Coordinates of C-alpha atoms in Angstrom, one line a residue:
Chain A
I1 CA 18.8 -65.0 58.8
L2 CA 15.2 -63.9 59.7
M3 CA 13.4 -62.1 56.9
T4 CA 10.4 -59.9 58.0
Q5 CA 8.0 -58.5 55.4
S6 CA 5.4 -55.8 55.9
P7 CA 2.6 -55.3 55.7
A8 CA 1.1 -58.8 55.7
T9 CA -1.7 -57.5 53.4
L10 CA -1.7 -54.4 51.3
S11 CA -4.9 -53.0 49.7
V12 CA -4.3 -50.7 46.7
S13 CA -6.4 -49.5 43.8
P14 CA -5.4 -50.3 40.2
G15 CA -3.3 -47.6 38.8
E16 CA -1.9 -46.6 42.2
R17 CA 1.6 -47.3 43.6
A18 CA 2.3 -50.2 45.9
T19 CA 5.3 -50.3 48.3
L20 CA 6.3 -53.5 49.9
S21 CA 9.0 -53.8 52.6
C22 CA 11.4 -56.5 53.7
R23 CA 13.8 -56.4 56.6
A24 CA 16.7 -58.8 57.3
S25 CA 17.9 -59.6 60.8
E26 CA 21.5 -59.0 59.7
D27 CA 23.4 -57.3 56.9
I28 CA 22.8 -59.2 53.6
R29 CA 24.4 -56.6 51.3
S30 CA 22.3 -56.7 48.2
D31 CA 21.7 -60.4 48.2
L32 CA 17.9 -60.1 48.1
A33 CA 15.3 -61.4 45.6
W34 CA 11.6 -60.8 45.2
Y35 CA 9.2 -63.4 44.0
Q36 CA 5.6 -63.1 42.8
Q37 CA 3.2 -66.0 43.3
K38 CA -0.3 -66.3 41.9
P39 CA -2.9 -68.9 43.1
G40 CA -2.0 -72.4 42.0
Q41 CA 1.3 -71.4 40.5
A42 CA 4.9 -71.7 41.4
P43 CA 6.7 -68.6 42.5
R44 CA 8.2 -66.4 39.8
L45 CA 11.5 -64.5 40.2
I46 CA 10.8 -60.8 39.6
M47 CA 13.8 -59.0 41.2
Y48 CA 17.3 -60.1 42.2
D49 CA 20.4 -58.4 43.7
A50 CA 17.9 -56.1 45.3
S51 CA 17.3 -53.9 42.3
T52 CA 17.8 -55.9 39.1
R53 CA 14.6 -56.9 37.3
A54 CA 14.4 -60.5 36.1
T55 CA 13.9 -61.3 32.4
G56 CA 10.5 -60.1 31.1
V57 CA 9.5 -58.2 34.2
P58 CA 7.9 -54.8 33.3
D59 CA 9.7 -51.6 34.4
R60 CA 6.8 -50.6 36.6
F61 CA 8.5 -53.0 39.1
S62 CA 11.5 -51.5 40.9
G63 CA 13.6 -52.7 43.9
S64 CA 15.8 -50.8 46.3
G65 CA 17.8 -51.2 49.5
S66 CA 20.9 -52.8 50.8
G67 CA 22.1 -54.0 54.1
T68 CA 18.9 -54.8 56.1
D69 CA 16.1 -52.8 54.6
F70 CA 14.6 -53.4 51.2
T71 CA 11.6 -52.2 49.2
L72 CA 9.7 -53.4 46.2
T73 CA 7.7 -50.8 44.4
I74 CA 5.1 -51.3 41.7
S75 CA 4.5 -47.9 40.2
S76 CA 1.1 -48.2 38.6
L77 CA -0.7 -51.4 39.5
Q78 CA -2.1 -53.5 36.8
P79 CA -4.8 -56.2 37.4
E80 CA -2.2 -59.0 36.9
D81 CA 0.0 -57.6 39.7
F82 CA -2.3 -58.5 42.5
A83 CA -0.7 -61.5 44.0
L84 CA 1.5 -62.7 46.8
Y85 CA 5.1 -61.4 47.1
Y86 CA 8.0 -62.9 48.9
C87 CA 11.4 -61.7 49.6
Q88 CA 14.4 -64.1 50.0
Q89 CA 17.9 -63.6 51.1
Y90 CA 20.8 -65.5 49.5
S91 CA 23.6 -63.9 51.3
K92 CA 24.5 -67.1 53.1
W93 CA 25.3 -69.5 50.4
L94 CA 23.0 -72.5 50.5
L95 CA 21.4 -71.3 53.7
Y96 CA 18.5 -69.3 52.3
S97 CA 15.4 -67.9 53.9
F98 CA 12.2 -66.3 52.8
G99 CA 10.0 -63.6 54.3
Q100 CA 6.5 -64.6 55.3
G101 CA 5.0 -62.8 52.3
T102 CA 2.8 -59.8 51.5
K103 CA -0.6 -60.2 49.9
L104 CA -1.3 -57.4 47.5
E105 CA -5.0 -57.2 47.0
I106 CA -7.3 -54.9 45.1
K107 CA -8.8 -52.1 47.1
Chain B
E1 CA 12.9 -75.9 26.7
V2 CA 14.5 -75.4 30.1
Q3 CA 12.3 -76.8 32.8
L4 CA 12.0 -78.7 36.1
V5 CA 9.3 -81.3 36.8
E6 CA 8.7 -82.7 40.2
S7 CA 7.1 -86.1 40.9
G8 CA 6.5 -88.5 43.7
G9 CA 4.0 -86.6 45.8
N10 CA 1.3 -88.7 47.5
V11 CA -0.8 -89.3 50.5
V12 CA 1.2 -91.1 53.2
N13 CA 0.6 -92.1 56.8
P14 CA 2.3 -90.3 59.7
G15 CA 5.7 -91.9 60.3
G16 CA 5.9 -93.0 56.6
S17 CA 8.4 -92.2 53.9
L18 CA 8.3 -90.7 50.5
R19 CA 10.8 -90.0 47.7
L20 CA 10.4 -86.9 45.6
S21 CA 12.2 -86.3 42.3
C22 CA 12.8 -83.2 40.3
A23 CA 13.7 -83.9 36.7
A24 CA 15.6 -81.3 34.7
S25 CA 15.4 -80.9 30.9
G26 CA 17.1 -78.4 28.6
F27 CA 20.2 -78.1 30.9
N28 CA 22.6 -80.1 33.1
L29 CA 21.3 -80.1 36.6
D30 CA 24.8 -80.8 37.9
D31 CA 26.0 -77.4 36.7
I32 CA 24.1 -75.5 39.4
S33 CA 23.3 -75.7 43.1
M34 CA 19.7 -76.9 43.7
N35 CA 17.1 -76.5 46.4
W36 CA 13.9 -77.8 47.8
V37 CA 11.2 -75.3 49.0
R38 CA 7.8 -76.2 50.4
Q39 CA 4.5 -74.4 51.0
A40 CA 2.0 -75.6 53.4
P41 CA -1.7 -74.9 52.6
G42 CA -2.3 -71.2 53.0
E43 CA 1.2 -70.5 54.3
G44 CA 4.3 -68.9 52.9
L45 CA 7.4 -70.4 51.3
E46 CA 9.8 -72.4 53.5
W47 CA 13.4 -73.2 52.3
L48 CA 14.2 -76.8 53.2
A49 CA 17.5 -77.9 51.7
S50 CA 20.2 -77.0 49.3
I51 CA 23.0 -79.0 47.5
S52 CA 26.0 -77.6 45.7
S53 CA 26.7 -78.4 42.1
S54 CA 29.5 -80.8 43.3
S55 CA 27.3 -82.3 46.0
N56 CA 30.1 -81.5 48.4
F57 CA 28.0 -79.0 50.4
I58 CA 24.6 -79.8 51.7
Y59 CA 22.5 -77.8 54.2
Y60 CA 19.1 -78.4 55.7
S61 CA 16.6 -76.3 57.7
D62 CA 16.1 -77.3 61.3
S63 CA 12.6 -78.4 60.6
I64 CA 13.6 -81.3 58.5
K65 CA 17.2 -82.0 59.6
G66 CA 17.7 -85.7 60.3
R67 CA 14.5 -86.7 58.6
F68 CA 15.0 -85.6 55.0
T69 CA 17.9 -86.1 52.6
I70 CA 18.7 -84.2 49.5
S71 CA 20.8 -85.8 46.7
R72 CA 21.4 -85.9 43.0
D73 CA 20.8 -88.6 40.5
T74 CA 23.3 -87.7 37.9
A75 CA 22.3 -90.5 35.5
D76 CA 18.7 -89.2 35.4
N77 CA 19.7 -85.5 35.5
S78 CA 17.4 -85.2 38.6
L79 CA 17.3 -84.0 42.2
V80 CA 15.9 -86.2 44.9
L81 CA 14.4 -85.5 48.3
Q82 CA 14.1 -88.6 50.5
M83 CA 11.7 -88.0 53.3
T84 CA 11.3 -90.2 56.3
N85 CA 9.4 -90.1 59.6
L86 CA 6.8 -87.8 58.0
R87 CA 4.5 -85.7 60.2
A88 CA 1.2 -84.0 59.6
D89 CA 2.9 -80.6 59.4
D90 CA 5.0 -81.9 56.5
S91 CA 1.9 -81.7 54.3
A92 CA 2.7 -79.1 51.6
V93 CA 3.4 -78.5 48.0
Y94 CA 7.1 -79.3 47.5
Y95 CA 9.0 -77.3 44.9
C96 CA 12.5 -77.8 43.5
A97 CA 14.2 -74.6 42.4
G98 CA 17.6 -73.4 41.3
G99 CA 19.6 -70.5 40.0
L100 CA 20.3 -71.1 36.4
Q101 CA 21.6 -67.6 35.5
V102 CA 21.5 -65.7 38.7
H103 CA 22.2 -66.5 42.4
A104 CA 18.4 -66.3 43.2
F105 CA 16.0 -69.0 42.2
D106 CA 15.2 -68.3 38.6
I107 CA 13.8 -71.7 37.7
W108 CA 11.1 -73.6 39.6
G109 CA 9.2 -76.7 39.1
Q110 CA 5.4 -76.8 39.2
G111 CA 5.3 -78.5 42.6
T112 CA 4.2 -81.9 43.9
V113 CA 1.7 -82.3 46.7
V114 CA 2.5 -84.3 49.8
T115 CA -0.3 -85.1 52.3
V116 CA 0.5 -86.8 55.6
S117 CA -2.6 -88.2 57.1
S118 CA -4.0 -91.4 58.5

């Protein structure tokens, strides 16, 4: 399953809202995760089942969508939120795939 | 503490082999399916291979099929990635990851660096 993220780079000012998109090449129900990655660090799970926040993730992060189109929204950007974000489908058991990533940068 | 720690990364010549390990602590690795993911310099995440908890089901991405082998070392509570016929484009940070409490990857190692160069 091909996962396509947009945009590749998103420039947003602190305090503003960021909206990241992810599209699957076929129906993946709600079997979608979002990961945050900062330089030199391993990815961190922030959202799973499309809209469930992982443990410890602040509620300014929200996820939505099902089927083929998904969105990660960060309601009021904090300095620590500027990072790379990847979506991943796990609809096909043990045959996973990631999107190419969105870089969220400070405007 | 629940954690994964990779080891085995190194500099290797093209055509060479390398064995990566992912040691688990704080939980039994055999209880969950496990995965290898890599990230080439400046690139995104690439899923490579998965193994079910029973080891009965194993899948690979096309980019490594026939060259890499995922397996478990139950005695050591670890995951292994045996890599052969390495190419320059295999240079990357290699992560092991698994779903401890959810179906997504909620636990990751810190990564180990593989560089394929003469």
